Coordinates of C-alpha atoms and ligand atoms in Angstrom, one line a residue:
Chain L
M1 CA 230.8 -26.7 10.3
A2 CA 227.0 -27.6 9.7
N3 CA 224.7 -25.2 11.5
E4 CA 222.3 -26.4 14.1
A5 CA 218.9 -26.5 12.4
V6 CA 216.1 -25.5 14.9
L7 CA 213.3 -23.9 12.9
T8 CA 214.0 -25.7 9.8
K9 CA 214.8 -28.9 11.2
N10 CA 211.7 -30.7 9.9
F11 CA 211.9 -29.2 6.2
G12 CA 213.6 -32.2 4.8
T13 CA 211.4 -34.9 6.3
K14 CA 208.7 -36.4 4.2
N15 CA 205.1 -35.4 5.2
S16 CA 206.7 -33.0 7.7
H17 CA 203.3 -31.1 7.8
T18 CA 201.4 -33.9 9.3
L19 CA 200.7 -34.5 12.9
G20 CA 202.2 -38.0 13.1
V21 CA 205.4 -36.9 11.6
Y22 CA 205.6 -33.7 13.7
E23 CA 205.1 -35.9 17.0
Q24 CA 207.6 -38.4 15.9
G25 CA 210.1 -35.6 15.7
G26 CA 209.4 -34.4 19.3
G27 CA 206.5 -32.1 18.3
Y28 CA 203.9 -31.1 21.0
K29 CA 206.3 -32.0 23.7
A30 CA 206.9 -28.3 24.5
L31 CA 203.3 -27.8 24.8
K32 CA 203.0 -30.7 27.3
K33 CA 205.9 -29.4 29.3
A34 CA 204.6 -25.8 29.4
L35 CA 200.9 -26.8 30.2
T36 CA 201.5 -29.5 32.6
G37 CA 204.8 -28.4 34.4
M38 CA 205.2 -24.6 34.1
K39 CA 203.2 -21.4 35.2
P40 CA 202.5 -19.0 32.6
E41 CA 205.0 -16.6 34.1
A42 CA 207.6 -19.4 33.8
V43 CA 207.0 -19.6 30.2
M44 CA 207.3 -15.8 29.7
A45 CA 210.4 -15.7 31.7
E46 CA 212.2 -18.3 29.4
V47 CA 211.1 -16.3 26.3
D48 CA 212.4 -13.2 28.0
K49 CA 215.8 -15.0 28.5
S50 CA 215.9 -16.2 25.1
G51 CA 216.5 -12.9 23.7
L52 CA 214.0 -13.5 20.9
R53 CA 212.9 -10.5 19.2
G54 CA 209.9 -10.2 16.8
R55 CA 210.7 -11.6 13.3
G56 CA 208.0 -9.6 11.6
G57 CA 210.1 -6.5 11.1
A58 CA 210.0 -4.2 14.1
G59 CA 212.2 -6.5 16.1
F60 CA 210.4 -6.0 19.5
P61 CA 211.4 -8.2 22.4
T62 CA 208.8 -11.0 22.4
G63 CA 208.6 -11.6 26.1
K64 CA 208.2 -7.9 26.8
K65 CA 205.4 -7.4 24.2
W66 CA 203.5 -10.3 26.0
S67 CA 204.0 -8.6 29.5
F68 CA 202.2 -5.6 28.2
I69 CA 198.8 -7.6 28.1
P70 CA 196.8 -6.8 31.2
K71 CA 196.5 -9.9 33.3
D72 CA 192.8 -9.1 34.1
S73 CA 190.7 -7.8 31.4
P74 CA 186.9 -7.5 31.1
K75 CA 187.2 -8.0 27.3
P76 CA 188.5 -11.4 25.9
K77 CA 192.1 -11.3 24.9
Y78 CA 193.4 -12.4 21.4
L79 CA 196.5 -13.6 19.7
T80 CA 196.7 -12.7 16.0
V81 CA 199.7 -14.5 14.2
N82 CA 200.8 -12.2 11.4
A83 CA 201.4 -14.5 8.1
D84 CA 200.9 -11.5 5.7
E85 CA 204.4 -11.7 4.5
G86 CA 204.3 -8.9 2.0
E87 CA 207.6 -7.2 2.5
P88 CA 209.3 -7.5 -1.0
G89 CA 212.2 -10.1 -0.7
T90 CA 210.6 -11.9 2.2
Y91 CA 209.7 -15.6 1.8
K92 CA 210.5 -17.3 5.0
D93 CA 207.1 -17.7 6.6
R94 CA 205.7 -19.6 3.9
P95 CA 208.0 -22.5 4.1
L96 CA 207.3 -22.7 7.9
M97 CA 203.5 -22.9 7.2
E98 CA 203.6 -25.2 4.3
L99 CA 206.4 -27.6 5.9
D100 CA 205.9 -27.2 9.7
P101 CA 202.5 -25.8 10.1
H102 CA 202.3 -27.7 13.5
A103 CA 205.4 -25.8 14.8
V104 CA 203.5 -22.4 14.2
I105 CA 200.3 -23.8 15.9
E106 CA 202.2 -25.3 18.9
G107 CA 204.0 -21.9 19.3
S108 CA 200.8 -20.1 19.1
I109 CA 199.2 -22.3 21.9
I110 CA 202.0 -21.9 24.1
T111 CA 201.8 -18.2 23.6
C112 CA 198.1 -18.3 24.4
Y113 CA 198.8 -20.2 27.6
A114 CA 201.5 -17.8 28.6
V115 CA 199.4 -14.8 28.1
G116 CA 196.0 -16.2 29.1
I117 CA 194.3 -16.2 25.7
H118 CA 191.6 -18.5 24.5
S119 CA 191.1 -17.2 21.1
A120 CA 193.8 -16.9 18.2
F121 CA 193.6 -15.9 14.6
I122 CA 196.2 -16.6 12.0
Y123 CA 196.2 -13.9 9.4
V124 CA 197.5 -15.3 6.1
R125 CA 198.1 -13.3 2.9
G126 CA 195.4 -14.1 0.2
E127 CA 197.9 -15.3 -2.2
Y128 CA 199.2 -18.1 0.1
V129 CA 196.3 -20.7 -0.7
K130 CA 198.7 -23.6 0.1
S131 CA 199.7 -22.1 3.5
V132 CA 196.0 -21.6 4.3
Q133 CA 195.2 -25.4 3.4
R134 CA 198.2 -26.7 5.5
L135 CA 197.4 -24.7 8.5
N136 CA 193.5 -25.7 8.5
D137 CA 194.6 -29.2 8.0
A138 CA 197.1 -29.1 10.8
I139 CA 194.5 -27.3 13.2
N140 CA 192.0 -30.1 12.4
E141 CA 194.5 -32.6 13.3
A142 CA 195.5 -30.6 16.5
Y143 CA 191.7 -30.4 17.6
A144 CA 191.4 -34.2 16.9
G145 CA 194.7 -34.7 18.9
G146 CA 193.6 -32.9 22.0
Y147 CA 195.9 -30.1 21.5
L148 CA 193.2 -27.5 20.7
G149 CA 189.8 -27.0 21.8
K150 CA 188.3 -27.4 25.2
N151 CA 190.3 -28.8 28.2
I152 CA 193.6 -29.3 26.1
L153 CA 195.8 -32.1 27.3
N154 CA 193.3 -32.4 30.3
T155 CA 194.8 -29.3 31.9
G156 CA 191.5 -27.3 31.6
F157 CA 193.1 -24.9 29.3
D158 CA 191.0 -24.0 26.2
L159 CA 191.9 -22.4 23.0
D160 CA 190.4 -22.1 19.5
I161 CA 192.5 -21.0 16.3
V162 CA 190.9 -19.7 13.3
V163 CA 192.8 -19.0 10.0
H164 CA 191.8 -15.9 8.4
R165 CA 192.7 -15.2 4.7
G166 CA 193.5 -11.8 3.5
A167 CA 192.8 -10.6 0.0
G168 CA 195.9 -8.8 -1.5
A169 CA 197.0 -5.6 0.5
Y170 CA 200.7 -5.1 1.8
I171 CA 199.4 -2.7 4.5
C172 CA 197.5 -5.5 6.2
G173 CA 201.0 -6.7 7.4
E174 CA 201.2 -3.5 9.6
E175 CA 199.8 -4.8 12.9
T176 CA 196.9 -2.3 13.1
G177 CA 195.9 -2.7 9.4
L178 CA 195.7 -6.4 10.1
L179 CA 193.5 -6.0 13.0
E180 CA 190.9 -3.8 10.8
S181 CA 191.2 -6.4 8.1
L182 CA 190.5 -9.1 10.7
E183 CA 187.7 -7.2 11.8
G184 CA 186.2 -7.1 8.1
K185 CA 187.2 -3.6 7.2
K186 CA 189.7 -2.0 4.8
G187 CA 193.0 -2.5 6.1
Q188 CA 193.8 1.0 7.2
P189 CA 196.2 1.4 10.2
R190 CA 194.8 2.8 13.4
M191 CA 196.1 5.6 15.4
K192 CA 198.2 4.7 18.3
P193 CA 197.8 4.8 21.2
P194 CA 195.9 2.8 22.3
F195 CA 198.2 0.1 21.5
P196 CA 196.9 -3.2 20.4
A197 CA 198.2 -4.7 23.8
I198 CA 195.3 -2.7 25.4
V199 CA 192.9 -2.2 22.7
G200 CA 193.4 -4.5 19.7
A201 CA 191.3 -7.1 17.9
F202 CA 187.5 -6.7 18.7
Q203 CA 188.4 -4.1 21.4
G204 CA 190.2 -6.6 23.4
P205 CA 193.9 -6.8 24.4
T206 CA 195.8 -8.4 21.7
V207 CA 199.2 -9.9 21.0
I208 CA 200.5 -9.7 17.4
N209 CA 203.4 -11.9 16.4
N210 CA 204.9 -13.1 13.2
V211 CA 204.9 -16.6 12.1
E212 CA 208.7 -17.2 12.6
T213 CA 208.4 -15.7 16.1
M214 CA 205.8 -18.3 16.9
A215 CA 207.8 -21.2 15.5
A216 CA 210.7 -20.3 17.8
I217 CA 208.7 -20.8 21.0
P218 CA 208.4 -24.5 21.2
P219 CA 212.4 -25.1 20.9
I220 CA 212.7 -22.2 23.5
V221 CA 210.4 -24.1 26.0
N222 CA 212.1 -27.4 25.3
N223 CA 215.6 -26.3 25.8
G224 CA 215.3 -23.1 27.8
G225 CA 215.8 -19.4 26.9
E226 CA 219.4 -19.4 27.6
W227 CA 220.1 -22.2 25.1
F228 CA 218.2 -20.4 22.3
N229 CA 220.1 -16.9 23.2
N230 CA 223.4 -18.7 23.0
L231 CA 222.7 -20.0 19.6
G232 CA 223.3 -16.4 18.3
A233 CA 226.7 -15.2 17.3
P234 CA 229.1 -14.7 20.2
G235 CA 228.4 -11.3 21.8
V236 CA 225.3 -10.9 19.9
G237 CA 222.8 -13.8 21.1
G238 CA 219.2 -13.7 20.2
G239 CA 219.1 -17.2 18.7
L240 CA 218.8 -18.3 15.1
K241 CA 217.1 -16.4 12.4
L242 CA 215.8 -17.2 9.0
Y243 CA 217.6 -15.3 6.4
P244 CA 215.7 -15.4 2.9
I245 CA 218.2 -14.3 0.3
S246 CA 217.3 -13.5 -3.4
G247 CA 218.5 -11.7 -6.3
H248 CA 221.8 -12.2 -8.0
V249 CA 223.3 -15.1 -5.9
K250 CA 224.2 -18.6 -7.0
K251 CA 222.1 -20.3 -4.4
P252 CA 219.1 -18.3 -3.4
G253 CA 217.2 -19.8 -0.5
V254 CA 216.0 -19.6 3.1
Y255 CA 219.2 -19.9 5.5
E256 CA 218.8 -20.6 9.2
L257 CA 221.9 -19.1 10.8
P258 CA 223.0 -17.5 14.0
M259 CA 221.7 -14.0 14.6
G260 CA 224.7 -11.7 13.9
T261 CA 226.1 -13.8 11.0
T262 CA 227.9 -11.4 8.9
L263 CA 226.2 -10.2 5.6
R264 CA 229.3 -11.2 3.7
D265 CA 229.3 -14.8 5.0
I266 CA 225.7 -15.2 4.2
I267 CA 226.2 -14.0 0.6
Y268 CA 229.4 -15.6 -0.2
K269 CA 229.7 -18.6 2.1
H270 CA 225.9 -19.7 2.2
A271 CA 224.4 -18.3 -0.8
G272 CA 227.4 -19.3 -3.0
G273 CA 228.4 -15.8 -4.0
I274 CA 227.5 -13.6 -7.0
R275 CA 226.0 -15.3 -10.2
D276 CA 228.5 -15.7 -13.0
D277 CA 231.1 -14.6 -10.5
K278 CA 230.2 -10.8 -11.1
K279 CA 231.0 -8.2 -8.6
L280 CA 228.6 -7.1 -5.9
K281 CA 227.1 -3.8 -6.3
A282 CA 224.5 -3.4 -3.5
V283 CA 222.6 -5.2 -1.0
I284 CA 219.4 -4.6 0.8
P285 CA 219.7 -6.4 4.2
G286 CA 216.1 -6.5 5.7
G287 CA 213.3 -6.5 3.1
S288 CA 212.6 -3.7 0.6
S289 CA 212.0 -1.1 3.3
A290 CA 215.6 -1.3 4.7
P291 CA 218.0 1.2 3.5
V292 CA 220.5 -0.3 0.8
L293 CA 224.1 -1.0 1.5
R294 CA 227.0 -0.6 -0.8
A295 CA 229.3 -3.5 -1.6
D296 CA 232.0 -2.1 0.9
E297 CA 229.4 -2.3 3.8
I298 CA 228.8 -6.1 3.9
D299 CA 231.1 -6.9 6.7
V300 CA 228.2 -6.0 9.1
K301 CA 226.6 -8.5 11.3
M302 CA 223.0 -9.3 10.6
D303 CA 221.3 -8.4 13.8
Y304 CA 219.1 -5.5 15.0
N305 CA 221.8 -3.3 16.6
S306 CA 224.7 -3.8 14.2
L307 CA 222.4 -3.0 11.3
A308 CA 220.9 0.0 13.0
A309 CA 224.4 1.4 13.7
I310 CA 225.1 1.7 10.0
K311 CA 221.7 3.3 9.4
T312 CA 219.8 0.5 8.0
M313 CA 217.7 -2.5 9.6
L314 CA 217.3 -6.2 10.0
G315 CA 213.6 -5.9 9.2
S316 CA 212.2 -9.3 8.0
G317 CA 215.9 -10.6 7.5
A318 CA 215.2 -10.7 3.7
I319 CA 218.4 -10.1 1.7
I320 CA 218.3 -8.9 -1.8
V321 CA 221.5 -9.0 -3.8
M322 CA 222.3 -6.8 -6.7
D323 CA 225.3 -7.4 -9.0
E324 CA 227.4 -4.8 -10.8
D325 CA 225.1 -4.7 -13.9
T326 CA 222.2 -3.7 -11.9
N327 CA 220.5 -0.4 -12.8
M328 CA 219.9 1.4 -9.5
V329 CA 217.6 4.0 -11.0
K330 CA 215.2 1.5 -12.5
T331 CA 215.4 -0.7 -9.3
L332 CA 214.4 2.3 -7.2
K333 CA 211.6 3.0 -9.5
V334 CA 210.3 -0.4 -9.0
L335 CA 210.3 0.0 -5.3
L336 CA 208.7 3.3 -5.2
K337 CA 205.9 2.3 -7.5
F338 CA 205.3 -0.5 -5.0
Y339 CA 205.0 1.8 -2.0
A340 CA 202.8 4.3 -4.0
H341 CA 200.4 1.3 -4.9
E342 CA 200.5 0.0 -1.4
S343 CA 200.0 3.3 0.5
C344 CA 196.5 3.0 2.2
G345 CA 195.7 6.6 1.6
K346 CA 194.8 7.4 5.2
C347 CA 197.3 10.0 5.7
T348 CA 198.6 12.9 3.6
P349 CA 202.4 12.7 3.6
C350 CA 202.5 8.9 2.6
R351 CA 199.7 9.1 0.2
E352 CA 200.7 12.1 -1.6
G353 CA 204.6 11.7 -1.0
T354 CA 204.7 8.0 -2.3
G355 CA 202.6 8.9 -5.4
W356 CA 204.7 12.0 -6.0
M357 CA 208.0 10.1 -5.7
D358 CA 206.7 7.5 -8.1
R359 CA 205.8 10.0 -10.8
I360 CA 209.2 11.6 -10.5
M361 CA 211.0 8.3 -10.9
T362 CA 208.7 7.4 -13.9
R363 CA 209.9 10.7 -15.6
I364 CA 213.5 9.9 -14.8
V365 CA 213.4 6.4 -16.3
K366 CA 211.8 7.7 -19.4
G367 CA 214.6 10.0 -19.9
N368 CA 212.9 13.2 -19.0
G369 CA 214.4 13.7 -15.6
H370 CA 216.1 16.8 -14.2
I371 CA 219.0 16.6 -11.9
S372 CA 217.0 18.6 -9.4
D373 CA 214.4 15.9 -9.3
L374 CA 216.8 14.0 -7.0
D375 CA 216.8 16.6 -4.4
T376 CA 213.1 16.9 -4.8
I377 CA 212.7 13.2 -3.9
L378 CA 215.0 13.6 -0.9
S379 CA 213.0 16.7 0.2
I380 CA 209.6 14.8 -0.2
S381 CA 211.3 11.9 1.9
N382 CA 212.2 14.3 4.5
T383 CA 208.5 15.6 4.6
I384 CA 207.3 12.1 5.0
D385 CA 210.0 11.1 7.7
G386 CA 208.3 10.9 11.1
K387 CA 205.0 12.5 10.0
T388 CA 202.9 9.6 9.1
L389 CA 200.2 7.5 10.9
C390 CA 201.9 4.3 10.5
P391 CA 205.5 3.0 9.9
M392 CA 204.8 2.5 6.2
G393 CA 205.9 6.1 5.5
Q394 CA 209.1 5.3 7.1
A395 CA 209.4 2.0 5.0
A396 CA 209.0 4.1 1.7
I397 CA 211.8 6.5 2.3
G398 CA 214.3 3.8 3.3
P399 CA 214.9 3.0 -0.2
S400 CA 214.4 6.5 -1.7
I401 CA 216.9 8.3 0.5
S402 CA 219.6 5.5 0.5
F403 CA 219.6 4.7 -3.2
I404 CA 219.8 8.3 -4.1
T405 CA 222.5 9.3 -1.6
K406 CA 224.5 6.4 -2.1
F407 CA 224.3 6.1 -5.9
R408 CA 223.9 9.6 -6.7
N409 CA 226.5 9.6 -9.4
E410 CA 224.6 6.7 -11.4
F411 CA 221.3 8.6 -11.0
E412 CA 223.0 11.9 -12.3
D413 CA 224.5 10.0 -15.2
Y414 CA 221.3 8.4 -16.2
I415 CA 219.3 11.7 -16.2
R416 CA 222.0 13.5 -18.1
K417 CA 222.2 10.6 -20.8
G418 CA 218.4 10.4 -20.8
R419 CA 218.1 14.0 -21.5
T420 CA 220.6 14.2 -24.3
N421 CA 219.1 11.4 -26.4
Chain T
M1 CA 168.4 -12.0 -13.9
N2 CA 168.5 -14.8 -11.4
K3 CA 168.2 -13.9 -7.9
V4 CA 171.7 -14.0 -6.2
E5 CA 172.0 -16.7 -3.6
F6 CA 174.4 -19.1 -2.3
S7 CA 173.9 -22.7 -2.9
K8 CA 173.0 -24.9 0.1
K9 CA 176.6 -26.0 0.4
T10 CA 178.0 -22.6 0.3
L11 CA 175.4 -21.5 2.8
D12 CA 176.6 -24.2 5.2
K13 CA 180.1 -22.9 4.8
F14 CA 179.2 -19.5 5.5
K15 CA 177.2 -20.4 8.6
S16 CA 180.4 -22.5 10.0
V17 CA 182.6 -19.4 9.0
I18 CA 180.4 -16.7 10.8
A19 CA 180.3 -18.8 13.9
K20 CA 184.0 -18.5 14.3
Y21 CA 184.2 -14.7 14.9
P22 CA 183.2 -12.8 17.9
E23 CA 181.5 -10.1 15.6
K24 CA 179.4 -10.9 12.5
G25 CA 181.0 -8.1 10.5
A26 CA 184.4 -10.0 10.8
A27 CA 183.2 -12.7 8.5
L28 CA 183.1 -10.2 5.5
L29 CA 186.4 -11.1 4.0
P30 CA 185.8 -14.9 4.1
T31 CA 182.2 -14.3 2.9
L32 CA 183.5 -12.3 0.0
W33 CA 185.9 -15.2 -0.8
L34 CA 183.0 -17.8 -0.8
A35 CA 181.0 -15.3 -2.9
Q36 CA 183.8 -14.9 -5.4
Q37 CA 184.2 -18.7 -5.7
E38 CA 180.4 -19.1 -6.2
F39 CA 179.7 -16.3 -8.5
S40 CA 183.2 -15.5 -10.0
V41 CA 182.4 -11.8 -10.0
L42 CA 181.6 -9.5 -7.1
T43 CA 178.7 -7.4 -8.7
P44 CA 176.8 -4.8 -6.9
E45 CA 174.1 -7.3 -6.5
V46 CA 176.4 -9.9 -4.9
E47 CA 177.7 -7.1 -2.7
E48 CA 174.2 -6.5 -1.6
Y49 CA 173.6 -10.1 -0.9
V50 CA 176.8 -10.5 1.2
A51 CA 175.9 -7.2 3.0
G52 CA 172.6 -8.9 4.0
L53 CA 174.2 -12.0 5.2
V54 CA 177.0 -10.5 7.2
G55 CA 174.7 -7.7 8.6
V56 CA 176.7 -4.6 7.2
S57 CA 175.9 -2.0 4.9
P58 CA 176.3 -2.6 1.1
V59 CA 178.5 0.5 0.9
R60 CA 180.7 -1.1 3.6
V61 CA 181.0 -4.1 1.4
Q62 CA 181.8 -2.2 -1.7
E63 CA 184.4 -0.2 0.2
V64 CA 186.2 -3.5 1.4
R65 CA 185.8 -5.3 -1.8
S66 CA 187.6 -2.4 -3.8
F67 CA 190.3 -2.0 -1.2
Y68 CA 191.7 -5.5 -1.7
T69 CA 193.3 -6.5 -5.0
M70 CA 192.1 -10.1 -5.0
Y71 CA 188.6 -9.5 -5.3
T72 CA 187.4 -8.9 -8.6
A73 CA 184.2 -6.7 -9.8
R74 CA 184.9 -7.6 -13.4
P75 CA 185.0 -11.0 -15.2
L76 CA 188.4 -12.4 -15.6
G77 CA 189.7 -14.8 -18.1
K78 CA 189.7 -18.5 -17.5
Y79 CA 193.4 -18.1 -16.4
H80 CA 194.5 -15.1 -14.5
L81 CA 198.3 -14.4 -15.2
Q82 CA 199.7 -12.6 -12.3
L83 CA 203.4 -11.8 -12.9
C84 CA 205.4 -10.5 -10.1
T85 CA 207.2 -7.2 -11.2
N86 CA 208.6 -6.5 -7.7
I87 CA 212.3 -6.2 -6.9
T88 CA 213.8 -9.4 -7.1
C89 CA 211.7 -10.7 -9.9
S90 CA 212.4 -7.5 -11.7
L91 CA 216.3 -8.0 -11.0
L92 CA 215.9 -11.4 -12.7
G93 CA 214.2 -10.2 -15.8
A94 CA 210.5 -10.0 -15.1
E95 CA 210.1 -6.8 -17.2
E96 CA 211.2 -8.7 -20.3
L97 CA 208.6 -11.3 -19.5
L98 CA 205.9 -9.1 -19.0
E99 CA 206.7 -7.3 -22.3
H100 CA 206.6 -10.7 -24.0
L101 CA 203.4 -11.7 -22.4
K102 CA 201.7 -8.5 -23.6
K103 CA 203.0 -9.0 -27.2
R104 CA 202.0 -12.8 -27.3
L105 CA 198.6 -12.2 -25.9
K106 CA 198.1 -8.8 -27.6
V107 CA 196.7 -7.3 -24.3
N108 CA 198.0 -4.6 -21.8
C109 CA 198.1 -5.2 -17.8
G110 CA 194.5 -5.5 -16.6
E111 CA 193.1 -6.6 -19.9
T112 CA 191.6 -10.0 -21.0
T113 CA 192.2 -11.6 -24.3
S114 CA 189.3 -11.7 -26.8
D115 CA 188.7 -15.3 -26.4
K116 CA 188.4 -14.8 -22.6
K117 CA 191.2 -17.3 -21.9
F118 CA 193.7 -15.0 -20.3
T119 CA 193.8 -11.9 -18.0
L120 CA 197.2 -10.3 -17.6
S121 CA 198.2 -8.5 -14.3
A122 CA 201.4 -7.1 -13.2
V123 CA 201.5 -7.6 -9.3
E124 CA 203.7 -6.9 -6.2
C125 CA 205.9 -9.4 -4.5
L126 CA 204.4 -12.8 -4.3
G127 CA 206.6 -14.3 -1.6
H128 CA 208.7 -16.6 -3.9
C129 CA 211.5 -14.4 -4.4
G130 CA 214.2 -17.1 -4.0
T131 CA 212.7 -18.7 -7.2
G132 CA 211.8 -15.6 -9.2
P133 CA 210.8 -14.6 -11.6
V134 CA 207.3 -16.0 -10.6
I135 CA 203.9 -16.1 -11.9
Q136 CA 200.7 -16.9 -10.1
I137 CA 198.1 -18.5 -12.4
N138 CA 194.9 -18.6 -10.4
D139 CA 195.9 -20.5 -7.2
D140 CA 199.3 -22.0 -8.6
F141 CA 202.7 -20.6 -8.7
H142 CA 205.2 -21.3 -11.4
E143 CA 208.8 -20.4 -10.5
S144 CA 212.2 -19.6 -12.1
L145 CA 210.7 -18.4 -15.2
T146 CA 212.5 -18.1 -18.6
R147 CA 210.8 -16.9 -21.7
E148 CA 210.8 -20.5 -23.0
S149 CA 209.4 -21.9 -19.9
L150 CA 206.7 -19.3 -19.8
D151 CA 205.8 -20.0 -23.6
K152 CA 205.5 -23.8 -22.7
L153 CA 203.4 -23.1 -19.6
L154 CA 201.0 -21.0 -21.5
D155 CA 200.9 -23.7 -24.4
S156 CA 199.9 -26.3 -21.8
L157 CA 196.9 -24.3 -20.5
K158 CA 193.8 -25.4 -22.5
Ligands
FMN1 C1 204.0 -1.6 6.1 C2 204.3 -2.7 7.1 C3 204.1 -4.0 6.7 C4 204.5 -5.0 7.5 N1 204.2 -6.3 7.1 C5 204.4 -7.3 7.9 C6 204.3 -8.6 7.5 O1 203.9 -8.9 6.4 N2 204.5 -9.7 8.3 C7 204.8 -9.5 9.6 O2 205.0 -10.4 10.4 N3 205.0 -8.2 10.2 C8 204.9 -7.1 9.2 N4 204.9 -5.9 9.7 C9 205.3 -5.6 11.3 C10 204.1 -5.7 12.1 O3 203.5 -4.4 12.1 C11 204.4 -6.2 13.5 O4 205.5 -5.5 13.9 C12 204.7 -7.6 13.6 O5 203.8 -8.4 13.0 C13 204.8 -7.9 15.1 O6 205.2 -9.3 15.2 P1 206.7 -9.8 16.0 O7 206.9 -8.9 17.1 O8 206.7 -11.2 16.0 O9 207.7 -9.3 14.7 C14 204.7 -4.8 8.8 C15 205.0 -3.5 9.3 C16 204.6 -2.4 8.4 C17 204.8 -1.1 9.0
SF4_2 S1 201.6 5.9 6.4 FE1 200.8 5.3 4.5 S2 200.1 3.2 4.7 FE2 200.3 4.1 7.0 S3 198.4 5.1 7.3 FE3 199.4 6.6 6.4 S4 198.9 6.5 4.2 FE4 198.3 4.6 5.2
FES3 S1 209.9 -10.2 -5.7 FE1 208.8 -11.4 -7.1 S2 208.1 -12.9 -5.6 FE2 209.2 -11.5 -4.3

């Protein structure tokens, strides 16, 4: 059965990134409907009903997040759209921005209307030059078309959107690191509370939402929250999700599927199974920070709760597939080098812990490891656990703990062989 | 040395950028981008100029410039080769490609060839994992690399 395409429906259309084509496909209808026929509270209610949870990684219910923004604020309120897409394995927001930038913009305008915001920023990672261009072009078209600026669609609602380009730092994807970076500072996360909903960008109350979250808003407004919720797998709900899958599969790509599709189905039915028909060894189900799963754990449904129940997470939904020939020791080394490199250095457990784990893994890979190094890494991980300023510390120990506990024999073999030759 | 100053065109761009933010200091990242486009290298003199434009201290500019990997304080080759060596690309053979590049160009990561044509860097995930291994050369991405396709690509760069 062909799956319904909602977020990806325009991807195959020629010039899908232009306003004319977007409008022909029903674009900006949702905006008209919301602005001319719905109160802000009614928009929020539909988003609540939709079961939409943030697609950036933490999975916070979107409607609820919006409801935390104070109605009356002496300071201006802001929306910042998180287009930093730095979580290794994740490449789903880029096609949305390149192929359907108006969907991201329409979703952002509706969000601002619902929350009472008149200024929005889209924070795009520095490497995504084409996304920046496409968004800027689309924003210019939207201004010219009366969808942005003053008195949008003659309803009296005003909104400006600015694209802000990052400059290479994974930590700027963390919401408060992003705010610092937006304000022209080093992207070092802030202490919470206060939460961004109260004190965010430029000290104003701020909504931070992922690109995919924004793109889901227009269809929810068009068809209703209940409709979207029902697109999720039976008993799961929560709509459709973009699953970018990469690694040793025959057909890597971004698949739009019901929330709660099983990991097995995504790998074998949609992505064509393992390359060269090899055996599956391991899968990371939600971007590099999600604890790894063994091949016997893939009958899990890909949704927030089902993955949490087996001690991993949906994260960004990015699936990284490893076949039987994968060297888990070297793979963990790659990941720990990444976290050590990207730790912003603001708090000790993360800064020192990630660096230390990286140095130990370097030694192990070179063949100079000790079996006791494995317990040292686990103990460093436990020291990081829950003791860092931002969730990046947690992100780094997802791989370290899971790789070593689930593939301990392979690590021990590697260390023993390394030390004998 | 010539006085560090934006051209009229860049200065106009700067003015429209700074007007978009509720606080001047927020224009620092975009202004550093403009400066890097104009001067190629963000030297201490450039940092000081940017500081004056944006109205923050030179030390803050230096701090910010050095925090982000895409700003450069040293000259790069004509082509900046940035090979992703993160998880998916490495599962698909990026490490071998990196070794190959080092040998072919006779440089290590972070170095520039003596003819100033290529600078080699190993970088983190570039968000093109579905078509890895991937390399970013200046602003362009080249995907699904093999040793052969990478060689061909380098040969085509004049
Ligand atoms: C280290 C780190 C990196 C993150 N990177 C991203 C990112 O690249 N893109 C993103 O949307 N969210 C990222 N997040 C999650 C954000 O902090 C935030 O939860 C999200 O943008 C909120 O939007 P949502 O509710 O729509 O998901 C990251 C979080 C952490 C801790
Ligand atoms: S946990 Fe790591 S990334 Fe987050 S604030 Fe601390 S040092 Fe920075
Ligand atoms: S891992 Fe190389 S692009 Fe993502």
